XYZ file of N, CA and C in Angstrom:
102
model
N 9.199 -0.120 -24.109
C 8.567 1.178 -23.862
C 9.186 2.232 -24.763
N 8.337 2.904 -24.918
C 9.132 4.515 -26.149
C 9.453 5.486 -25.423
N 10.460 6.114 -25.896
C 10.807 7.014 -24.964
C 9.797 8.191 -24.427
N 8.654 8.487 -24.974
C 7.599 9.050 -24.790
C 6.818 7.921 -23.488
N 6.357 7.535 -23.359
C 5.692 6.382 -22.509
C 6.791 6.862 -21.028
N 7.897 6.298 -21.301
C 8.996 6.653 -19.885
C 8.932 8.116 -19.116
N 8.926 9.271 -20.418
C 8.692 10.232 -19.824
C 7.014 10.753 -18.899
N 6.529 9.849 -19.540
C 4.952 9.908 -19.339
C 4.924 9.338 -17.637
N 5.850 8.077 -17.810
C 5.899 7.491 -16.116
C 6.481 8.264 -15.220
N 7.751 9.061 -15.807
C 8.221 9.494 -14.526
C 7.491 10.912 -14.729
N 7.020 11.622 -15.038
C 6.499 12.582 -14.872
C 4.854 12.438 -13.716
N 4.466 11.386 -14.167
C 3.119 10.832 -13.087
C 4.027 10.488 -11.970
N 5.321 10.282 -11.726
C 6.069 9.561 -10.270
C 6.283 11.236 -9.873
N 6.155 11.940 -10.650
C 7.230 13.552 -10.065
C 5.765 14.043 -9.476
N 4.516 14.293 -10.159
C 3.242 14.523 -9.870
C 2.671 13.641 -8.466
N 2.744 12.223 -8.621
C 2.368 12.355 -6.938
C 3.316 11.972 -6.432
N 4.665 13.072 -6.270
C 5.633 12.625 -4.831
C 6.549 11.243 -5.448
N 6.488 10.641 -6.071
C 6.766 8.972 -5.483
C 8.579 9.020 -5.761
N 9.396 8.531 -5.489
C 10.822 8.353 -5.425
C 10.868 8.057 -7.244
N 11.679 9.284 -7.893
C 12.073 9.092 -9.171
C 13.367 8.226 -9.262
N 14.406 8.276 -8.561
C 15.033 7.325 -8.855
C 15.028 5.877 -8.824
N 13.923 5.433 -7.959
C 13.220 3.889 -8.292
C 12.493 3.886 -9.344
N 12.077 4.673 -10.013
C 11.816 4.711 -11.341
C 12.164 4.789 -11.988
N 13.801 5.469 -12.125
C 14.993 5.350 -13.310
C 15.509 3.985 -13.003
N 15.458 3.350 -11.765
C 16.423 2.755 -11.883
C 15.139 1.217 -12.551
N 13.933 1.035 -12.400
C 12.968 0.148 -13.073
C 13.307 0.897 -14.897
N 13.054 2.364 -15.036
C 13.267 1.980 -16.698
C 14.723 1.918 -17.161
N 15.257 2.333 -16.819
C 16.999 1.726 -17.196
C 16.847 0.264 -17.020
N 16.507 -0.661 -16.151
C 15.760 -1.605 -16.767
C 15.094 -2.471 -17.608
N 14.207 -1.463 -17.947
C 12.963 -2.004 -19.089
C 13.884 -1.653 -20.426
N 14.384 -0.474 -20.303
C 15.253 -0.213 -21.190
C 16.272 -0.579 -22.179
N 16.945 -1.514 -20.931
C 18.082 -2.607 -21.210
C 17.591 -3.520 -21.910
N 16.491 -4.268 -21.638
C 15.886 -4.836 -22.106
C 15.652 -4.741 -23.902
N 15.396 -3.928 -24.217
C 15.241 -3.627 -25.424
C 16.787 -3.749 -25.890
């Protein structure tokens, strides 16, 4: 993922409500990965 794309996800997680840190902690993740 590009760092554009990540910000794109957690910004749609901040927009409806959803828990951002299960979302840092999935792209720190995807991240690692790379």
């Amino acid at each position: 993922m590009k760092m554009g794309s990540i910000r794109v996800v957690l910004g749609l997680a901040a927009s409806l409500d959803l828990e951002v840190e299960q979302m840092d902690v999935k792209t720190a993740f995807l991240h690692g990965d790379l």
